[in-house]
Coordinates of C-alpha atoms and ligand atoms in Angstrom, one line a residue:
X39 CA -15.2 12.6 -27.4
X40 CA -17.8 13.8 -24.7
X41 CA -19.5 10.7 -24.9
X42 CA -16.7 9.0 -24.7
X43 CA -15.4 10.2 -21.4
X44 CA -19.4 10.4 -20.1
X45 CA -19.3 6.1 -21.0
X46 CA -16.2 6.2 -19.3
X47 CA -17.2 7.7 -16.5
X48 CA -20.7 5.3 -16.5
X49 CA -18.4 2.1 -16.3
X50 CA -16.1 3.7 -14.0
X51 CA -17.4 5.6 -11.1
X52 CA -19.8 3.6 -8.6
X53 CA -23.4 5.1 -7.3
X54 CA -23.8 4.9 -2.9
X55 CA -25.7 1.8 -3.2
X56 CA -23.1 -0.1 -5.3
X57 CA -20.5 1.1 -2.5
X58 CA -22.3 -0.3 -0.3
X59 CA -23.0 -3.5 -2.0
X60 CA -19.1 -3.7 -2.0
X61 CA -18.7 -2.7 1.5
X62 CA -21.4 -5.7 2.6
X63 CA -19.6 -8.3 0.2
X64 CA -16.1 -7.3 1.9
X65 CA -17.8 -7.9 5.2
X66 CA -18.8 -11.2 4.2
X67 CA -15.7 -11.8 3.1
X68 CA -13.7 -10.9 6.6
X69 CA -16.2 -13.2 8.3
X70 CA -15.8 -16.1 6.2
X71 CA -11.4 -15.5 6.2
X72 CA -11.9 -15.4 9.9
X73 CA -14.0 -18.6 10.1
X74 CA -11.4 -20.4 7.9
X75 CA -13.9 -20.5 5.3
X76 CA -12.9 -20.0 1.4
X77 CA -12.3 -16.2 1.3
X78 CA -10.0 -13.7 -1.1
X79 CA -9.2 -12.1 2.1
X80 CA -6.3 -13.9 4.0
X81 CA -7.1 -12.0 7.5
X82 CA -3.5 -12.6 8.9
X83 CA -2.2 -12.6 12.9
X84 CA 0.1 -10.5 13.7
X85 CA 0.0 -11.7 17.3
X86 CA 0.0 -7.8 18.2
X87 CA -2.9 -5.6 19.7
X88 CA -2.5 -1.8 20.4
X89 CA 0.5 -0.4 22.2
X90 CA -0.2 1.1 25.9
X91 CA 2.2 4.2 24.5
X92 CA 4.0 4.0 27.4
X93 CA 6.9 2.0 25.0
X94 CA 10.2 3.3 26.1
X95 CA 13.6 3.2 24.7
X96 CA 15.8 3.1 21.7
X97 CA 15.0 0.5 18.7
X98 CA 16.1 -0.2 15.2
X99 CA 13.8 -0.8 12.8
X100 CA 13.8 -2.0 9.2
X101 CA 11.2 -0.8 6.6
X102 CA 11.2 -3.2 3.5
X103 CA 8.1 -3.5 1.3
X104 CA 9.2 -2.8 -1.9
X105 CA 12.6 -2.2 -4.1
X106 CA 13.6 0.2 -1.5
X107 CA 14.5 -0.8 1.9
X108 CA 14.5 1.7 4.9
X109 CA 16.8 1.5 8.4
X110 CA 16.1 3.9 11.0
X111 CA 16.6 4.1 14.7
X112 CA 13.4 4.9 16.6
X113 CA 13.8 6.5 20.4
X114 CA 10.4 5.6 22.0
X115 CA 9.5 8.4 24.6
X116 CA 7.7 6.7 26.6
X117 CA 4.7 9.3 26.5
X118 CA 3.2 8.5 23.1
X119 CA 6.1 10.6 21.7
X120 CA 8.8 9.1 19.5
X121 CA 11.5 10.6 17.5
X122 CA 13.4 9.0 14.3
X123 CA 17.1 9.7 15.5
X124 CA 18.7 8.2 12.6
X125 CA 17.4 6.6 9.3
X126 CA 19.1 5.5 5.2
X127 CA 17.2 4.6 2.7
X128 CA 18.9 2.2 -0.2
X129 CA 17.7 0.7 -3.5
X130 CA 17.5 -3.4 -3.4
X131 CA 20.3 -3.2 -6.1
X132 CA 24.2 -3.0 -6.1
X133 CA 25.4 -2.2 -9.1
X134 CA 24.3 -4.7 -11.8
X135 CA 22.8 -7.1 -9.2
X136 CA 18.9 -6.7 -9.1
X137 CA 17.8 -8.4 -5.4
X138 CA 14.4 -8.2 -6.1
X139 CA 15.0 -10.7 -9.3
X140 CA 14.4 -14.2 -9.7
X141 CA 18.3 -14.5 -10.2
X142 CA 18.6 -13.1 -7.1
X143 CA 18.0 -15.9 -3.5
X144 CA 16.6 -14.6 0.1
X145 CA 19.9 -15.1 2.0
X146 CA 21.5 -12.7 -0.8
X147 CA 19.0 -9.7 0.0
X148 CA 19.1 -10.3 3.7
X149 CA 22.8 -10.2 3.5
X150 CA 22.9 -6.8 1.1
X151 CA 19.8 -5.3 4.2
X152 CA 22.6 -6.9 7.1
X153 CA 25.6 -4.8 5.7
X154 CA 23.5 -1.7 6.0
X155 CA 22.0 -2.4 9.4
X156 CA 25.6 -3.1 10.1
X157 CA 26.8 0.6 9.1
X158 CA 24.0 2.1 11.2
X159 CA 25.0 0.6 14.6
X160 CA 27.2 2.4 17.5
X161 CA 29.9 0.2 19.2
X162 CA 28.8 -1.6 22.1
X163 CA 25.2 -1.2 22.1
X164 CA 22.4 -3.7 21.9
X165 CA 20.0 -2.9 19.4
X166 CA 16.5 -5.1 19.7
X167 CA 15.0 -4.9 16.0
X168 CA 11.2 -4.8 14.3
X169 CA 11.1 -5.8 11.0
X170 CA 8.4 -4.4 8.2
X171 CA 7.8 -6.5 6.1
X172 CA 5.0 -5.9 3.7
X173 CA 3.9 -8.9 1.9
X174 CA 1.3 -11.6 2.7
X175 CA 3.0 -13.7 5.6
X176 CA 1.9 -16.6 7.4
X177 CA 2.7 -15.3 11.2
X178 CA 2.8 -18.1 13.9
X179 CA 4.2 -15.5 16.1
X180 CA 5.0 -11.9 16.5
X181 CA 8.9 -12.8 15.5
X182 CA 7.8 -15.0 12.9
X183 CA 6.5 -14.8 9.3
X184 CA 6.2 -17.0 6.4
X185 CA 5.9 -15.8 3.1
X186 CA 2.9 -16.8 1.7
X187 CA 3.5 -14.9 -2.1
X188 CA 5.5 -11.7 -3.5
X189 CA 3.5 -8.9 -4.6
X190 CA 4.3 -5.9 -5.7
X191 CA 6.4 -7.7 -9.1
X192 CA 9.3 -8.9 -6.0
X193 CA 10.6 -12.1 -7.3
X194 CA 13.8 -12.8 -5.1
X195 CA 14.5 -16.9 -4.9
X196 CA 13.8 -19.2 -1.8
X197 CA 11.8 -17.1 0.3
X198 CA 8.3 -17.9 -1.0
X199 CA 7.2 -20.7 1.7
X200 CA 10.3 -20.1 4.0
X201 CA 10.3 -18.2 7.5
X202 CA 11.2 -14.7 7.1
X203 CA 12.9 -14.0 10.1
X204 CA 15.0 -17.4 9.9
X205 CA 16.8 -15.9 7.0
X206 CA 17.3 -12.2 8.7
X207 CA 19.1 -13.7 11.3
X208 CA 21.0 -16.1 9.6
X209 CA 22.6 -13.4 7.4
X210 CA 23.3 -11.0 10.7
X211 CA 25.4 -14.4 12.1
X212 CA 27.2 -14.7 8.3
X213 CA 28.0 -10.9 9.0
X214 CA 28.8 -11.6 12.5
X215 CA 26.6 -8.8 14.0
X216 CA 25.6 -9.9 17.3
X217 CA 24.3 -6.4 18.8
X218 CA 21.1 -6.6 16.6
X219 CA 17.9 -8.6 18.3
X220 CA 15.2 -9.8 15.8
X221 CA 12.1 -9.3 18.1
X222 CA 9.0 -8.5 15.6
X223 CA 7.8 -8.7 12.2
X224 CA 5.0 -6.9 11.3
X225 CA 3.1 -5.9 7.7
X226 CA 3.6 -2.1 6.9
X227 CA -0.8 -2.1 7.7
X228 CA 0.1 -3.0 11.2
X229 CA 3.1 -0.8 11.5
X230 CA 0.7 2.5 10.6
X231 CA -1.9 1.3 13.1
X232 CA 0.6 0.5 16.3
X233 CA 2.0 4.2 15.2
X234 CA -1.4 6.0 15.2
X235 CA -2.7 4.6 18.0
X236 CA 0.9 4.8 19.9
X237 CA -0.2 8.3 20.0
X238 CA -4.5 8.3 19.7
X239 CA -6.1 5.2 21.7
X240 CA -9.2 5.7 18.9
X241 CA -6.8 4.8 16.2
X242 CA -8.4 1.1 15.2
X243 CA -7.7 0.6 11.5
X244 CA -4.5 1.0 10.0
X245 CA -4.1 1.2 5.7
X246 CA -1.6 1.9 3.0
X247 CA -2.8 3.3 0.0
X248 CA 1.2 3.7 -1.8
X249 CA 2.1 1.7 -4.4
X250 CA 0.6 -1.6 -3.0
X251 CA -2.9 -1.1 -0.7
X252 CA -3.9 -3.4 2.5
X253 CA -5.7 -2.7 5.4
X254 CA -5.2 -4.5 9.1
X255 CA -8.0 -3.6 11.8
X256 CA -7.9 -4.5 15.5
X257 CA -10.1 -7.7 15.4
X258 CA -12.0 -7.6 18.8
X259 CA -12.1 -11.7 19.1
X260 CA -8.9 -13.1 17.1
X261 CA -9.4 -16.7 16.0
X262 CA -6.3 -18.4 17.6
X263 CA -6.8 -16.5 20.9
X264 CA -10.2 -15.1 21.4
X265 CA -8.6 -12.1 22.4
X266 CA -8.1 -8.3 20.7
X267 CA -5.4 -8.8 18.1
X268 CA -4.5 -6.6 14.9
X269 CA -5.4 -9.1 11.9
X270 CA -3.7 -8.0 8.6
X271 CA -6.4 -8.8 5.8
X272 CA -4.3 -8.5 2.9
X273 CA -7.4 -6.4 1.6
X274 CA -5.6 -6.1 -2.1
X275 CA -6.5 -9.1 -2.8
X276 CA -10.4 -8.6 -2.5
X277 CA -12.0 -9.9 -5.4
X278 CA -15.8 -9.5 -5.6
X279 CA -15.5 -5.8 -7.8
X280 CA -17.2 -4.8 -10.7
X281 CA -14.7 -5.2 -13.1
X282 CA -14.2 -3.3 -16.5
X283 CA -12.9 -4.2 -19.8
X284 CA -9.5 -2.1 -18.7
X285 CA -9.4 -4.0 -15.4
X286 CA -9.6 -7.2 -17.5
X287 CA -7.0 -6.4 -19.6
X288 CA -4.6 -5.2 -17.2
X289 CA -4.8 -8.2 -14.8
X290 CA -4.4 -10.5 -17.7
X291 CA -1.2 -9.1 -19.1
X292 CA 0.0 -8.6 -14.9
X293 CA 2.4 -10.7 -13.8
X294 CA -0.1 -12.9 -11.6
X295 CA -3.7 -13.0 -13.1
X296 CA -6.3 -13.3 -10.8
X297 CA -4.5 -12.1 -8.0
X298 CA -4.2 -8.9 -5.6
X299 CA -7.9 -7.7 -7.9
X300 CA -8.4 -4.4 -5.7
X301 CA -5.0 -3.7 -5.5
X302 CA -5.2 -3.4 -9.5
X303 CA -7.9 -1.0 -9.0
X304 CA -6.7 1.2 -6.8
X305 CA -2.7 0.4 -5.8
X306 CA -0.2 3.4 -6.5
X307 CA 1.8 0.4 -9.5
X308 CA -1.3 0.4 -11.8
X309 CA -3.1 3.5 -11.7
X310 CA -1.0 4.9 -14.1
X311 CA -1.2 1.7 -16.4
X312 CA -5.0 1.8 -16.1
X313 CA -5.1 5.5 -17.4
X314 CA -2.3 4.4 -20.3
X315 CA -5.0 1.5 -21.2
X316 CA -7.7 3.9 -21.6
X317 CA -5.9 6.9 -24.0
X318 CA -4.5 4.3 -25.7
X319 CA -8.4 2.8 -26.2
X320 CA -9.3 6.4 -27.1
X321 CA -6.4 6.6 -29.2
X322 CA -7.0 3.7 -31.6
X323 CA -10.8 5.3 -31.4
X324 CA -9.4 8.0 -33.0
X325 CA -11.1 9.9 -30.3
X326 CA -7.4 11.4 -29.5
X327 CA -4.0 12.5 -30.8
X328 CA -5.4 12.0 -34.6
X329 CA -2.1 12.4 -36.9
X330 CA 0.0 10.6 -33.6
X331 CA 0.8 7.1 -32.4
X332 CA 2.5 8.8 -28.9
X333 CA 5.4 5.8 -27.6
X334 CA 4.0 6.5 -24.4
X335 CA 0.8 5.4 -24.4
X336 CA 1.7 2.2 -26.4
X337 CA 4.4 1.3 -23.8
X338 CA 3.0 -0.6 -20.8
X339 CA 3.7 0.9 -17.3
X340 CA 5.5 3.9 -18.9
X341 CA 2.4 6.5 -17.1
X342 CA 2.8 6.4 -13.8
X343 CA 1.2 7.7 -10.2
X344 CA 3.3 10.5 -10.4
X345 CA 2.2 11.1 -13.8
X346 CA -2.1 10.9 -13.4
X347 CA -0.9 12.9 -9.8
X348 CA 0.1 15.4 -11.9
X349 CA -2.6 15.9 -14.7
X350 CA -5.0 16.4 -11.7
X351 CA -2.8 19.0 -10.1
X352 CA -2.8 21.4 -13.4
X353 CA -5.5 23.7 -12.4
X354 CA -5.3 26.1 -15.3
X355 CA -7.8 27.1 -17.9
X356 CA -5.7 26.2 -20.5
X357 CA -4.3 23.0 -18.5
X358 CA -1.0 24.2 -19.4
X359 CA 1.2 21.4 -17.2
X360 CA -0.6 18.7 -19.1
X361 CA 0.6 20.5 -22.2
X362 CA 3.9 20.7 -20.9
X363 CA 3.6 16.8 -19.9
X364 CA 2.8 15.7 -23.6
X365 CA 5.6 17.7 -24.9
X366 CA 7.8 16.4 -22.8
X367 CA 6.5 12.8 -22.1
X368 CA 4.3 12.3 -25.2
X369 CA 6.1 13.8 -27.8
X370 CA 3.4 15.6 -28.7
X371 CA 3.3 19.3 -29.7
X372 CA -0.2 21.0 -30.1
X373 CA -2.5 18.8 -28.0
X374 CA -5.9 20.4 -28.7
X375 CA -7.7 21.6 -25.3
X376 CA -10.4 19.1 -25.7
X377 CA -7.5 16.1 -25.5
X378 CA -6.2 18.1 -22.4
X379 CA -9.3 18.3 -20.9
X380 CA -10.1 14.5 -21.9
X381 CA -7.0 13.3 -20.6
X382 CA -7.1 15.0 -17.0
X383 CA -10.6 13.6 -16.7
X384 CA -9.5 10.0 -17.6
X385 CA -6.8 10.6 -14.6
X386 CA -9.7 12.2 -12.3
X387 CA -12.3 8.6 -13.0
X388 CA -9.8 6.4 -12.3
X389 CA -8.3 8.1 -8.7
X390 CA -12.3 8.8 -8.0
X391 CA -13.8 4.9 -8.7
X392 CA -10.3 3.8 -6.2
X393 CA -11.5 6.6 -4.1
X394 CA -14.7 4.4 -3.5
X395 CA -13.5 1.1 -3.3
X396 CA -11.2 1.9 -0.6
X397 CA -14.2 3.6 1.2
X398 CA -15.9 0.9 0.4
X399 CA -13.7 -1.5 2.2
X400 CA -13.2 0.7 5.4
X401 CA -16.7 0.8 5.9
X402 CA -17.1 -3.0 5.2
X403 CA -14.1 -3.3 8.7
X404 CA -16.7 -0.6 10.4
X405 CA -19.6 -2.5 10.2
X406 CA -17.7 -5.6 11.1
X407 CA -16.5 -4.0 14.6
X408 CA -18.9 -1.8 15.6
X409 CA -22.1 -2.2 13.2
X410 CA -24.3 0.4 15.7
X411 CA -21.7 2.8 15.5
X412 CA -21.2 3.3 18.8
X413 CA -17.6 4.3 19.1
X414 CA -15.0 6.7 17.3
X415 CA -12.9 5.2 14.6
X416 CA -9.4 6.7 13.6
X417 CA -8.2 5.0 10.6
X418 CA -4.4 5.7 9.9
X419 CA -3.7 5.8 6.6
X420 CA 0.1 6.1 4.9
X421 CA 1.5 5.7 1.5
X422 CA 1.9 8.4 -1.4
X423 CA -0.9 8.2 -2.9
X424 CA -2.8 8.9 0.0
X425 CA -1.0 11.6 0.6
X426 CA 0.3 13.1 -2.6
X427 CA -2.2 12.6 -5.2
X428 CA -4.3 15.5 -5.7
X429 CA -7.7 15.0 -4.3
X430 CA -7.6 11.7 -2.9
X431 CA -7.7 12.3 0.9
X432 CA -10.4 14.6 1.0
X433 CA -13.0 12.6 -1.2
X434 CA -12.3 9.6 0.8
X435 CA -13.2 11.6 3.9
X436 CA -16.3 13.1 2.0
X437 CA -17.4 9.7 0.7
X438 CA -17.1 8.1 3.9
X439 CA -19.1 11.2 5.5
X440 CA -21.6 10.3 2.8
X441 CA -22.0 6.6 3.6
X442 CA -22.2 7.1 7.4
X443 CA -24.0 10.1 7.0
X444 CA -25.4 11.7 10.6
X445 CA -22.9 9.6 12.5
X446 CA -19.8 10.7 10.4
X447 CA -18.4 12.7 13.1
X448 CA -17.4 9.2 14.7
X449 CA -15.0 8.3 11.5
X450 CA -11.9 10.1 11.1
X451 CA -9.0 9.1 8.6
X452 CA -5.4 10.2 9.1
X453 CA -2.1 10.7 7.5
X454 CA 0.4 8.6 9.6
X455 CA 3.7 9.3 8.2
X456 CA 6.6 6.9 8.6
X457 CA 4.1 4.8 10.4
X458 CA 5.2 1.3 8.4
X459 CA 9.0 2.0 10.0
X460 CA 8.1 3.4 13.7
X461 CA 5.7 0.7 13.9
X462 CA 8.1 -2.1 13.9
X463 CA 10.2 0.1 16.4
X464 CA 6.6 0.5 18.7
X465 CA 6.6 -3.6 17.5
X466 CA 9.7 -4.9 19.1
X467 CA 9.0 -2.7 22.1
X468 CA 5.5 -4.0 23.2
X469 CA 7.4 -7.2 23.4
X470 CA 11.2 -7.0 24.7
X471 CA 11.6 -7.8 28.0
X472 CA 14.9 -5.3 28.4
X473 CA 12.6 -2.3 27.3
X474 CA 15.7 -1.5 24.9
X475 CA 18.0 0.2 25.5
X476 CA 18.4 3.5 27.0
X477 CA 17.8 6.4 25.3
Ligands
GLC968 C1 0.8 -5.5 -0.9 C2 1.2 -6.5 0.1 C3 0.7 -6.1 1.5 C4 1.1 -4.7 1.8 C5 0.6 -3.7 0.7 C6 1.1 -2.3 1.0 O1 -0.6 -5.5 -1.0 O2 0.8 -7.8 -0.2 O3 1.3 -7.0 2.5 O4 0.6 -4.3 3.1 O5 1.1 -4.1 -0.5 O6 2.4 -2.1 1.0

């Protein structure tokens, strides 16, 4: 079993000078997506660069990257201050109708998210309006985006290839609400960043390490424009990664092989499957669980984030909470220690190698912008696993320290709460003429 987990851990968890191998490949990669070259990174416009933070006024803002959609109204202060005065949060599902399936068409789901904008509004007030939307869109604007592809197992009809913001307003005419503006769309990457540096000018890379991962980055000469702009690199679908035998297998039995690679690796959906793959490996070894075939590790994306977040979290000697878990999740009564132990170090590999890579990408961005390391870095970061599972934040912030070494002090990452929402508020600000409305 030792030897199991030490092999494990071999094929698994990367040495400094495979990180950066990574982190120079990913750089290679951003140069060639911005040269219009054949990349796996999409490096999208946003036509956005930082906020001054003196934004002012009152916006709505809708949050949807996922099945849950978010609608909050945003008071800018003006100062680098904002509040969230109002917000409802709503599953993409009425009753027996799924909007997020292929049964399901775009103007269906924009209607369903206009119904609830429409129950947040005030009589008589004009309400300019940022949308989130976090998938890879072709922007050819800041109020327009074209869905390249779902991710994230989304599969609603006719909006693959069709303008985003086309069929947000046609659905606010069908409902006949005039008082809402579309102004913005951003990705939730972009909406973390123009929060962050709303408040903190060094803020320069914005990420979302949740159930999906990307990362955007204030590009210093955008393509189209030669100017700062905030490109969104759709950095899950990064490819060049040393791949395992559970990495193979879970991308082939995904819903779109070959796609969104690092976001396999490290996204908030498939750490729990990856983890599943590998007991149920052990498992058939006979390594674990001898007189048990346990449902749940034979079920595909039954273990989930919140599941590995909790085997690292059990801190006792006898890892008690795991116990609990398999009881509970597994079915299993009498887990040895040893399979305990074995399964909260399976959990720990996994969350370390996606530890790395993510590292391993943010220092590919650094060395892109500022390769003599000249200035301070904030990189905002949102998204649960970021901030929830045990461990993760603070050995991303010691392996960066380790790749950068003397000159860590200049890299700082960041929780940004909320920042995907508030950004598209901060979004539509930075470019409505009225400066919303008053507070
Ligand atoms: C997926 C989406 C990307 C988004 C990320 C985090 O990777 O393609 O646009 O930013 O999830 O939500």
């Amino acid at each position: 079993m030792v030897n199991a987990v030490r092999m494990l851990r071999a094929g698994f968890v990367l040495a400094e000078p495979q990180i950066l191998e990574i982190a120079d490949s990913f750089q290679k990669a951003m140069a060639d997506g911005l040269a219009g070259k054949q990349s796996s990174l999409k490096m999208l416009p946003s036509y956005l660069t930082k906020p001054t933070g003196i934004e002012k006024g009152v916006y709505l803002a809708v949050d949807f990257g996922g099945t849950n959609v978010r609608v909050l109204t945003v008071e800018l202060k003006g100062s680098g201050a904002y509040q969230t005065l109002g917000w409802q949060s709503f599953p993409l599902q009425d009753r027996d109708y799924n909007f997020t399936s292929p049964k399901a068409t775009g103007h269906e789901l924009f209607s369903f998210i206009a119904e609830k904008i429409k129950s947040m509004l005030s009589p008589g007030r004009i309400y300019p309006l940022g949308l989130t939307f976090s998938f890879p869109s072709r922007q050819t604007g800041v109020d327009r985006a074209i869905l390249i592809k779902w991710t994230k197992e989304i599969q609603t009809s006719g909006v693959e290839g069709h303008d985003v913001s086309e069929i947000l307003k046609r659905a606010l005419v069908d409902k006949n609400i005039t008082q809402v503006i579309p102004k913005a769309i951003i990705n939730d990457t972009v909406g973390t960043l123009l929060t962050a540096s709303y408040i903190d000018q060094s803020a320069d890379i914005g990420s979302i390490c949740g159930t999906g991962h990307n990362t955007c980055y204030i590009e210093p000469k955008a393509p189209i424009t030669g100017q700062p702009m905030i490109i969104n690199m759709e950095s899950g679908n990064f490819d060049n990664l040393p791949l395992t035998d559970y990495d193979i297998k879970l991308d082939r039995q995904s819903q779109a092989p070959g796609e969104q690679r690092l976001e396999k690796m490290v996204g908030g959906q498939y750490i729990g499957e990856l983890v599943r793959l590998i007991i149920q490996d052990f498992i058939d070894k006979k390594l674990l669980f001898k007189e048990s075939r346990p449902e749940i590790f034979y079920s595909p994306y039954h273990v989930k984030s919140e599941d590995v977040a909790l085997l690292l979290a059990d801190t006792s000697p006898d890892l008690k909470d795991v116990d609990q878990w398999l009881k509970t999740k597994g079915h299993i009564s009498g887990s040895l220690i040893e399979e305990r132990i074995t399964l909260r170090s399976v959990a720990s590999i996994v969350i370390i190698r996606a530890v790395q890579l993510v590292a391993a990408t943010y220092t590919g961005v650094i060395m892109h912008i500022d390769p003599g390391l000249t200035k301070r870095h904030t990189i905002a970061i949102d998204g649960s696993l970021y901030e929830l599972m045990p461990g993760f934040a603070n050995k991303l912030s010691i392996t960066l320290n380790n790749i950068f070494k003397g000159k860590h002090q200049s890299i700082t990452t960041k929780l940004t709460k909320d920042g995907s929402g508030v950004g598209a508020a901060i979004a539509a600000a930075s470019v409505d003429q009225t400066g919303g409305t008053p507070g």
